[in-house]
PDB file of C-alpha atoms in Angstrom:
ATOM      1  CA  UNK A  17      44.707 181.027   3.783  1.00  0.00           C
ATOM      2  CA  UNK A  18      45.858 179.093   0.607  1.00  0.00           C
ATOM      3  CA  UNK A  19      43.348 176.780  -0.615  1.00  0.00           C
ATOM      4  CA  UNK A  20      45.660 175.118  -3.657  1.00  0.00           C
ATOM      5  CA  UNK A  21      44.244 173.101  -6.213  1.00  0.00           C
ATOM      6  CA  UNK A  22      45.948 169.985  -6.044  1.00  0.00           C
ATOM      7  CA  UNK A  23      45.414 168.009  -9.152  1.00  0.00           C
ATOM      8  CA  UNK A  24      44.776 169.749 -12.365  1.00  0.00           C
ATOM      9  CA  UNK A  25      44.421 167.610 -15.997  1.00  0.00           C
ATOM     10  CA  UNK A  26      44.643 169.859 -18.964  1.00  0.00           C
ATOM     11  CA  UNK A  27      45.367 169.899 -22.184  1.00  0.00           C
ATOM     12  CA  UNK A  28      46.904 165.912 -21.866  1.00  0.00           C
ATOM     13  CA  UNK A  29      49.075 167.629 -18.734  1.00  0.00           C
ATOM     14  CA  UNK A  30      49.023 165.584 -15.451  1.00  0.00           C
ATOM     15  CA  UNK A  31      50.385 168.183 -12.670  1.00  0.00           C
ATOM     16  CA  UNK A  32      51.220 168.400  -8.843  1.00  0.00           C
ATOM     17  CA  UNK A  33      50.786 165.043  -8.180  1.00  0.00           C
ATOM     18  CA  UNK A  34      53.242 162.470  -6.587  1.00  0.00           C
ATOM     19  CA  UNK A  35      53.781 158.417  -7.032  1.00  0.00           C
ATOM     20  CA  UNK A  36      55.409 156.524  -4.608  1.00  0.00           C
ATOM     21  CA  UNK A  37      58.237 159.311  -4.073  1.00  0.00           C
ATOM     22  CA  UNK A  38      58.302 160.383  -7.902  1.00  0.00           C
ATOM     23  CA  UNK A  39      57.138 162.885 -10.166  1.00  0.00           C
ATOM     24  CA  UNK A  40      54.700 162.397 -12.376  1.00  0.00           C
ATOM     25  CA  UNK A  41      55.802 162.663 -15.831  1.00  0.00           C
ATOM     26  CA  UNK A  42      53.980 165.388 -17.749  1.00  0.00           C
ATOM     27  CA  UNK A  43      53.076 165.434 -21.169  1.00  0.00           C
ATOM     28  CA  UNK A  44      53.450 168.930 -21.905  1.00  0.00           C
ATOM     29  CA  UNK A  45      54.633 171.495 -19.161  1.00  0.00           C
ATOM     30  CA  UNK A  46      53.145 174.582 -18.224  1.00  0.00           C
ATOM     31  CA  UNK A  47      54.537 177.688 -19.348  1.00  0.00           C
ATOM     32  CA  UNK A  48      54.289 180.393 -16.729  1.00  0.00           C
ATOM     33  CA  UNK A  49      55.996 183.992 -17.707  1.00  0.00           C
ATOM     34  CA  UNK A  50      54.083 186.448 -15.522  1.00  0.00           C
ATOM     35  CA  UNK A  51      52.401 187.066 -12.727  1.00  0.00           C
ATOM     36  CA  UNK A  52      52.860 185.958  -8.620  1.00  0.00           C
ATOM     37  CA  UNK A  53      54.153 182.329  -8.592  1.00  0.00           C
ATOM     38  CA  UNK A  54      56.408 180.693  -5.727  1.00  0.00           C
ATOM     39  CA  UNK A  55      58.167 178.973  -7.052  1.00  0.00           C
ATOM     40  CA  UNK A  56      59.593 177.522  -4.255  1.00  0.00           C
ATOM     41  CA  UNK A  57      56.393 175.892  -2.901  1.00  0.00           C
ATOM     42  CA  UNK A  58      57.118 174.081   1.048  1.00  0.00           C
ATOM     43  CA  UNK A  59      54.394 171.322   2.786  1.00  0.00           C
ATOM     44  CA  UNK A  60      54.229 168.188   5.232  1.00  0.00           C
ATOM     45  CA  UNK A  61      52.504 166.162   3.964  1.00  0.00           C
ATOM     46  CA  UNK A  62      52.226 162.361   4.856  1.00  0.00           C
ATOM     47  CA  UNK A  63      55.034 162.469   7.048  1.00  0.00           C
ATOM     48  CA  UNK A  64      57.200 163.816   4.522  1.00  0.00           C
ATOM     49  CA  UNK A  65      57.824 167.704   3.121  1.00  0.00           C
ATOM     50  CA  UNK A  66      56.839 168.158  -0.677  1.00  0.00           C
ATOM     51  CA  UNK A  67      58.262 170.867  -2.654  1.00  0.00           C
ATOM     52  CA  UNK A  68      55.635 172.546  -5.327  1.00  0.00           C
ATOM     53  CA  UNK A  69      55.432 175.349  -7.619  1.00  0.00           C
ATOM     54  CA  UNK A  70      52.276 177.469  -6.609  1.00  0.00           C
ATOM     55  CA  UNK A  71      50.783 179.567  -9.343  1.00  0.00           C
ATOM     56  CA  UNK A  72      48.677 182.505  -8.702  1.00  0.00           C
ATOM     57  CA  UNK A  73      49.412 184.628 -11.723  1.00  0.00           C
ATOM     58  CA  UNK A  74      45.603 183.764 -12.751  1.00  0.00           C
ATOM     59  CA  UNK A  75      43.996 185.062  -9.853  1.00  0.00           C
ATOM     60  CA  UNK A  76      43.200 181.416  -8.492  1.00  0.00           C
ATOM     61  CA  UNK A  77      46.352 179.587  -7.607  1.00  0.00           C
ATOM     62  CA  UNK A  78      46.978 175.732  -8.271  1.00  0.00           C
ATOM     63  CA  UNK A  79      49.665 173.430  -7.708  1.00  0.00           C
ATOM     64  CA  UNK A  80      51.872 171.805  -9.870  1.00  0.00           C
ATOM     65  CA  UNK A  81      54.648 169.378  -9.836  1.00  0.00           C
ATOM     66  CA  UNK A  82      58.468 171.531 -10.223  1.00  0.00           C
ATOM     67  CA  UNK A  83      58.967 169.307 -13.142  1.00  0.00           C
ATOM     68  CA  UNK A  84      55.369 169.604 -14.556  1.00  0.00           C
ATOM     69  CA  UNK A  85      56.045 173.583 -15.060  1.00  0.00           C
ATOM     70  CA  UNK A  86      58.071 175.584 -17.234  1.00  0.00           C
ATOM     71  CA  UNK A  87      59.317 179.071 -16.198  1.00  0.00           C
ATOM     72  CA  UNK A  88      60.100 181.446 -18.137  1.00  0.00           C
ATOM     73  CA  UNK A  89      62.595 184.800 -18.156  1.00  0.00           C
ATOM     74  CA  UNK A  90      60.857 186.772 -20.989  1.00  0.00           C
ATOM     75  CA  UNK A  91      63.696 189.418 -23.096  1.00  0.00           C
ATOM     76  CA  UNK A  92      62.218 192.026 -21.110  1.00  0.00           C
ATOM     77  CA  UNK A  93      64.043 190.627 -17.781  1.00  0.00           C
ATOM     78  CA  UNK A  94      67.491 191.365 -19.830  1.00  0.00           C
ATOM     79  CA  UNK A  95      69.732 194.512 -18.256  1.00  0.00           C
ATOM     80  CA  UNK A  96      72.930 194.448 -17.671  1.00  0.00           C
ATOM     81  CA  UNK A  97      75.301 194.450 -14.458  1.00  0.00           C
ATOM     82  CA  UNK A  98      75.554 197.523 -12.672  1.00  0.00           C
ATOM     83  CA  UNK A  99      78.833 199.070 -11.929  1.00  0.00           C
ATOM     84  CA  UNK A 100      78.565 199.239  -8.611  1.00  0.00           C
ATOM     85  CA  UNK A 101      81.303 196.525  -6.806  1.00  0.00           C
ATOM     86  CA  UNK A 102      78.028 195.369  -4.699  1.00  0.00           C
ATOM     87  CA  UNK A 103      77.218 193.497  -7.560  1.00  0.00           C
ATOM     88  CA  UNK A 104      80.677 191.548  -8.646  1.00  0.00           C
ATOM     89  CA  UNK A 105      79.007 188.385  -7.794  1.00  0.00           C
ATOM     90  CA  UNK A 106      76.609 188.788 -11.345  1.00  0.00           C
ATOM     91  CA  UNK A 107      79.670 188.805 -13.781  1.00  0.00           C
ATOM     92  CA  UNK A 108      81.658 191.915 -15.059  1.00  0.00           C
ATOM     93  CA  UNK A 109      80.105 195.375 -15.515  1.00  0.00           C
ATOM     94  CA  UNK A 110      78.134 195.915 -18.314  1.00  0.00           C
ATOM     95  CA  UNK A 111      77.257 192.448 -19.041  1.00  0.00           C
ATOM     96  CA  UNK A 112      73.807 191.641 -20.178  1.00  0.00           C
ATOM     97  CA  UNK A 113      71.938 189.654 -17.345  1.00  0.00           C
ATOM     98  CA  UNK A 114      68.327 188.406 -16.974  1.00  0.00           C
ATOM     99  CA  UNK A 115      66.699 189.643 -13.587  1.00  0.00           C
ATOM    100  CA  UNK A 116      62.752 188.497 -12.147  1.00  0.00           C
ATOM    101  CA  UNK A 117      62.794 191.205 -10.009  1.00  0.00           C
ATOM    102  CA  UNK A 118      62.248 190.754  -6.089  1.00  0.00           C
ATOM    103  CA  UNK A 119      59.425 193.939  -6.838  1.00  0.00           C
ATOM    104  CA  UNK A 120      56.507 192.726  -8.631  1.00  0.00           C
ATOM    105  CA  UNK A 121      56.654 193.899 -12.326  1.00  0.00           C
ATOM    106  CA  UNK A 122      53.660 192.950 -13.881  1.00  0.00           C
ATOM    107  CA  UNK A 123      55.303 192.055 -17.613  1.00  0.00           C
ATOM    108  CA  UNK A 124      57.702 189.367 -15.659  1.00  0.00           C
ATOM    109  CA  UNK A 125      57.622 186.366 -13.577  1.00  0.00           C
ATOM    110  CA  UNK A 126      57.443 187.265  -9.832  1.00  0.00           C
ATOM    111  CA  UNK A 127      59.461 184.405  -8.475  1.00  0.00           C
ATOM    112  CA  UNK A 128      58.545 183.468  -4.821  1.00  0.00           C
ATOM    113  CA  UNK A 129      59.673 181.320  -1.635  1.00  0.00           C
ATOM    114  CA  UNK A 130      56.125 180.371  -0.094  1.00  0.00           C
ATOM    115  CA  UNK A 131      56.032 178.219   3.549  1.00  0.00           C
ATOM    116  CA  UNK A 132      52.158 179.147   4.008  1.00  0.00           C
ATOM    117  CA  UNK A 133      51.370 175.763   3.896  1.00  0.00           C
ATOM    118  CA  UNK A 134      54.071 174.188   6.521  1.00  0.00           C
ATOM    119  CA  UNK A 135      51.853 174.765   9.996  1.00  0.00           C
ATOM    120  CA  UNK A 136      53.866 175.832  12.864  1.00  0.00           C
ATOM    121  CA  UNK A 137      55.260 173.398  15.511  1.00  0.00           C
ATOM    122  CA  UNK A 138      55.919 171.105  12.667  1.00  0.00           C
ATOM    123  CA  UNK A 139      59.555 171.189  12.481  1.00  0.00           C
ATOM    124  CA  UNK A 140      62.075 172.305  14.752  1.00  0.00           C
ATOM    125  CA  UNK A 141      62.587 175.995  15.478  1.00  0.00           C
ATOM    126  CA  UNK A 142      59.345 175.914  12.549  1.00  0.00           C
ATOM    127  CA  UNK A 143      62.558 176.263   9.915  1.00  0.00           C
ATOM    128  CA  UNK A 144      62.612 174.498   6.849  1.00  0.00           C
ATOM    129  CA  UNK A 145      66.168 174.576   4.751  1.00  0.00           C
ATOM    130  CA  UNK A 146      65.976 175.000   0.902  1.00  0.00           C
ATOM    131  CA  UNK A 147      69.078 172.979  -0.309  1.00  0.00           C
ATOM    132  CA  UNK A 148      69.830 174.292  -4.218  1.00  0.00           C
ATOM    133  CA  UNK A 149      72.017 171.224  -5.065  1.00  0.00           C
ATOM    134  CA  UNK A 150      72.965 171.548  -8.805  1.00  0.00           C
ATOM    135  CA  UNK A 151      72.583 173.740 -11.691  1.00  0.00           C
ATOM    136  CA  UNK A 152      72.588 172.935 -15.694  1.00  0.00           C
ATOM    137  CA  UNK A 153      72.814 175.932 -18.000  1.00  0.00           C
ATOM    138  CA  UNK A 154      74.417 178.137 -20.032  1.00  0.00           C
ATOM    139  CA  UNK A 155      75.611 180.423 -17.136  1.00  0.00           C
ATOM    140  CA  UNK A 156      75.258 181.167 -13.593  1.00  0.00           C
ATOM    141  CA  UNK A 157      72.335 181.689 -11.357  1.00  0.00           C
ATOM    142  CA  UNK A 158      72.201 183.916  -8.133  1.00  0.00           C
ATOM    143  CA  UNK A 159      69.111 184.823  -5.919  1.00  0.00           C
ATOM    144  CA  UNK A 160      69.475 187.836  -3.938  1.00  0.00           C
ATOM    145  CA  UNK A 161      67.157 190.179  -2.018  1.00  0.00           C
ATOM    146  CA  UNK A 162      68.000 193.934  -1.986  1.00  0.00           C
ATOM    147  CA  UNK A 163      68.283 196.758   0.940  1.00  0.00           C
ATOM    148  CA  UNK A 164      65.859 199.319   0.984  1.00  0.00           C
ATOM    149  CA  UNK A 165      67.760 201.423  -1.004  1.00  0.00           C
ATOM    150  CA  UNK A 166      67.740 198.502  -3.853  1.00  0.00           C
ATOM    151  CA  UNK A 167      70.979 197.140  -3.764  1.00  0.00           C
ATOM    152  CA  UNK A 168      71.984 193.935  -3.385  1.00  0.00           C
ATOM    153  CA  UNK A 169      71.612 192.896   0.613  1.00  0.00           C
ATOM    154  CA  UNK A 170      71.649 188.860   0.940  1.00  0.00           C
ATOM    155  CA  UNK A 171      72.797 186.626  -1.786  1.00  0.00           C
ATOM    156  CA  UNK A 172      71.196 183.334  -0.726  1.00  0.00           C
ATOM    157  CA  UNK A 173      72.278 181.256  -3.744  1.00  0.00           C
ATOM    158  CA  UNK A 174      75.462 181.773  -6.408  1.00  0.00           C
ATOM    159  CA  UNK A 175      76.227 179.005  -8.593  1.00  0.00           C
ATOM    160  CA  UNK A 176      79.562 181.108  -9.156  1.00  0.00           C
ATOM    161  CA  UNK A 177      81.298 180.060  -6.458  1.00  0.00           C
ATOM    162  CA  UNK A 178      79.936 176.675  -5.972  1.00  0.00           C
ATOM    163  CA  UNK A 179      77.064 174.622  -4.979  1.00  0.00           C
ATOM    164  CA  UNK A 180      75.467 173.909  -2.723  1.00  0.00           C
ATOM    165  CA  UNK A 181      73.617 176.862  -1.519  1.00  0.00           C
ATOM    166  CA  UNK A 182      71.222 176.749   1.599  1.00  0.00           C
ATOM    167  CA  UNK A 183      68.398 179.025   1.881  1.00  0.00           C
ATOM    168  CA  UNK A 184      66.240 178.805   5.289  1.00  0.00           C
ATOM    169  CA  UNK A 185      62.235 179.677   5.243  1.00  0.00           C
ATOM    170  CA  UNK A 186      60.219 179.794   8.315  1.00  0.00           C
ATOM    171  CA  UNK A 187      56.608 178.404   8.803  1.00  0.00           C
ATOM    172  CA  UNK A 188      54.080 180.354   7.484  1.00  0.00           C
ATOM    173  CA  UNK A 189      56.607 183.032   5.855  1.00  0.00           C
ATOM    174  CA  UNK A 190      56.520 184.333   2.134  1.00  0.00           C
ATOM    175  CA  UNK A 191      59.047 185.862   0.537  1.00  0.00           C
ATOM    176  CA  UNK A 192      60.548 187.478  -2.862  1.00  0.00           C
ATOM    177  CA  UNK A 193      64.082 187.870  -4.121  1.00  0.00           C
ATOM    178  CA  UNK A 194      65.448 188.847  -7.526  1.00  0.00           C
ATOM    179  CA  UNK A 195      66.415 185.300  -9.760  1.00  0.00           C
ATOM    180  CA  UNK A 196      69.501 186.526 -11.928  1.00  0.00           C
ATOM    181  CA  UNK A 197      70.476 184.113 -14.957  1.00  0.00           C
ATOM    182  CA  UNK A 198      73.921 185.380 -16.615  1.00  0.00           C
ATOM    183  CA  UNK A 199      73.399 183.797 -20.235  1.00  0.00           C
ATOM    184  CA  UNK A 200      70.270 182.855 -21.952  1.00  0.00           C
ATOM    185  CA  UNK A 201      69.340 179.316 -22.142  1.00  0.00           C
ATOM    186  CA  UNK A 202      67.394 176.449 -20.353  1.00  0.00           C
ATOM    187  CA  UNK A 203      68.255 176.068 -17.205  1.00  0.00           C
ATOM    188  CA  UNK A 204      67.812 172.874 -14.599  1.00  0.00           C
ATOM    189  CA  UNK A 205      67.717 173.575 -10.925  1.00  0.00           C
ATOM    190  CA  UNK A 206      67.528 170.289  -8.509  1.00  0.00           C
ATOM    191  CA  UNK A 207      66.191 171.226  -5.037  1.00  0.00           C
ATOM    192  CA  UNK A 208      66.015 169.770  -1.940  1.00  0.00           C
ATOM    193  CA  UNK A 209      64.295 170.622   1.414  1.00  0.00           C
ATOM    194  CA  UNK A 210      65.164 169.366   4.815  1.00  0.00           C
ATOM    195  CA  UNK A 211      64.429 169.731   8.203  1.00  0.00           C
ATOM    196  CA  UNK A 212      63.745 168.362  11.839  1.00  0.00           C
ATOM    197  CA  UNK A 213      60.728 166.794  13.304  1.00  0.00           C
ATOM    198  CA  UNK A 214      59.713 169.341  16.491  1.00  0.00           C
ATOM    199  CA  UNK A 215      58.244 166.188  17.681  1.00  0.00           C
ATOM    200  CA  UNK A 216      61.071 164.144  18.665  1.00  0.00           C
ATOM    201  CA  UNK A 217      63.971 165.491  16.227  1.00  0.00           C
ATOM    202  CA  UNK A 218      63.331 163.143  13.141  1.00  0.00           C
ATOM    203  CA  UNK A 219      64.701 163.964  10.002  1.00  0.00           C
ATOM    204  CA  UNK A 220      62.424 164.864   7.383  1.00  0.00           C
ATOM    205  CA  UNK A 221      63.206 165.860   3.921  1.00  0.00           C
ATOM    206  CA  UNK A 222      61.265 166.132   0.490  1.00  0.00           C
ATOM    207  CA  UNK A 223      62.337 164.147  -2.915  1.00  0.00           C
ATOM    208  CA  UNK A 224      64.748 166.129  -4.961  1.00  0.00           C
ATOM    209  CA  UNK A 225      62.815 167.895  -7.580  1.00  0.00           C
ATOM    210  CA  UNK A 226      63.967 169.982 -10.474  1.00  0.00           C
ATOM    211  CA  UNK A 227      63.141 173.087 -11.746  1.00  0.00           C
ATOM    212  CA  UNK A 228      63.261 174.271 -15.424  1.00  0.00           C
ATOM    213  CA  UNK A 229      63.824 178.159 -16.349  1.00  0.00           C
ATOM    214  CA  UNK A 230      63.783 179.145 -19.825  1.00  0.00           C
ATOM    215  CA  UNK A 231      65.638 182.525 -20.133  1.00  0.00           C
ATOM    216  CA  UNK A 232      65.071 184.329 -23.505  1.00  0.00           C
ATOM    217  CA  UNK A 233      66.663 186.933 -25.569  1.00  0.00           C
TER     218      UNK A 233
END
């Protein structure tokens, strides 16, 4: 069971904390380049469903804020696009790309999709949709997961052709899928979540927060 730490003051940073519906503005943000964070952190709280990065990469995990964090795509992340057709949807063959993988490598940022916290019998069919509304940046994002022979299987979000993208998590359910960023750069990622009361069929959603990747070279 995840036992979060929900306000942390450091270093003059104020993080994973909410104001009437808004971020809190952070004086510094948290860099966070390695390790097991999900970055795609989903509650109910207060009648409402909050969006939150959740950082374990220290062992202990705490909250924070999307906006109060900083994540990073270190040089090692950099390959380039197979040749293989399955992966068109990254840019031309042989083009450099920046991958955190869907495996855990220990030298990169294990990007996650984590729903622990959203109890069952919450929302309707306990789903819970991800909406990836708009992306800033130097190039194109896609997350994908791969078969078990580790090509690409599900692309759940490609700025390429277009967003919106939608991607559903289930109470309870934690995930991992490889981030690809075509061009190095800061990147800004608004989000979304949605859903339906189980209750009586209210709709619920979360502010729209954004996300900031740094990708390096």
């Amino acid at each position: 069971m995840r036992h979060p730490v929900r306000l942390l003051i450091t270093a003059g940073v104020v993080a994973g904390t909410l104001i009437a519906g808004a971020p809190v503005q952070a004086a510094d943000q948290v860099v966070l380049s390695k390790g097991h964070v999900d970055v795609i952190g989903v509650g109910y709280v207060d009648g409402e469903l909050e969006l939150a990065v959740h950082d374990g990469s220290s062992g202990e995990e705490v909250e924070y804020a999307p906006e109060d964090v900083r994540l990073q795509a270190l040089p090692a992340a950099e390959t380039t696009v197979p040749s293989d057709p399955a992966y068109a949807f990254l840019g031309t063959a042989g083009s450099p790309v920046w991958v955190l993988p869907e495996a855990q490598d220990p030298d990169l940022l294990w990007a996650g999709f984590g729903a622990e916290e959203l109890a069952s019998g919450v929302l309707q069919n306990d789903t819970v949709d991800v909406k990836f509304l708009s992306l800033q940046g130097p190039g194109k994002l896609a997350v994908y997961t791969d078969d078990v022979f580790g090509s690409p299987e599900t692309v759940l979000v490609d700025s390429g052709d277009g967003l919106p993208d939608t991607v559903t998590l289930h109470a309870g359910d934690h995930s991992h899928a490889n981030w690809a960023f075509t061009r190095a750069g800061t990147y800004k990622i608004r989000v979304k979540l949605c859903g339906h009361l189980a209750a009586d069929g209210q709709s619920v959603h979360s502010r729209t927060a954004t996300y900031t990747f740094n990708v390096l070279n």
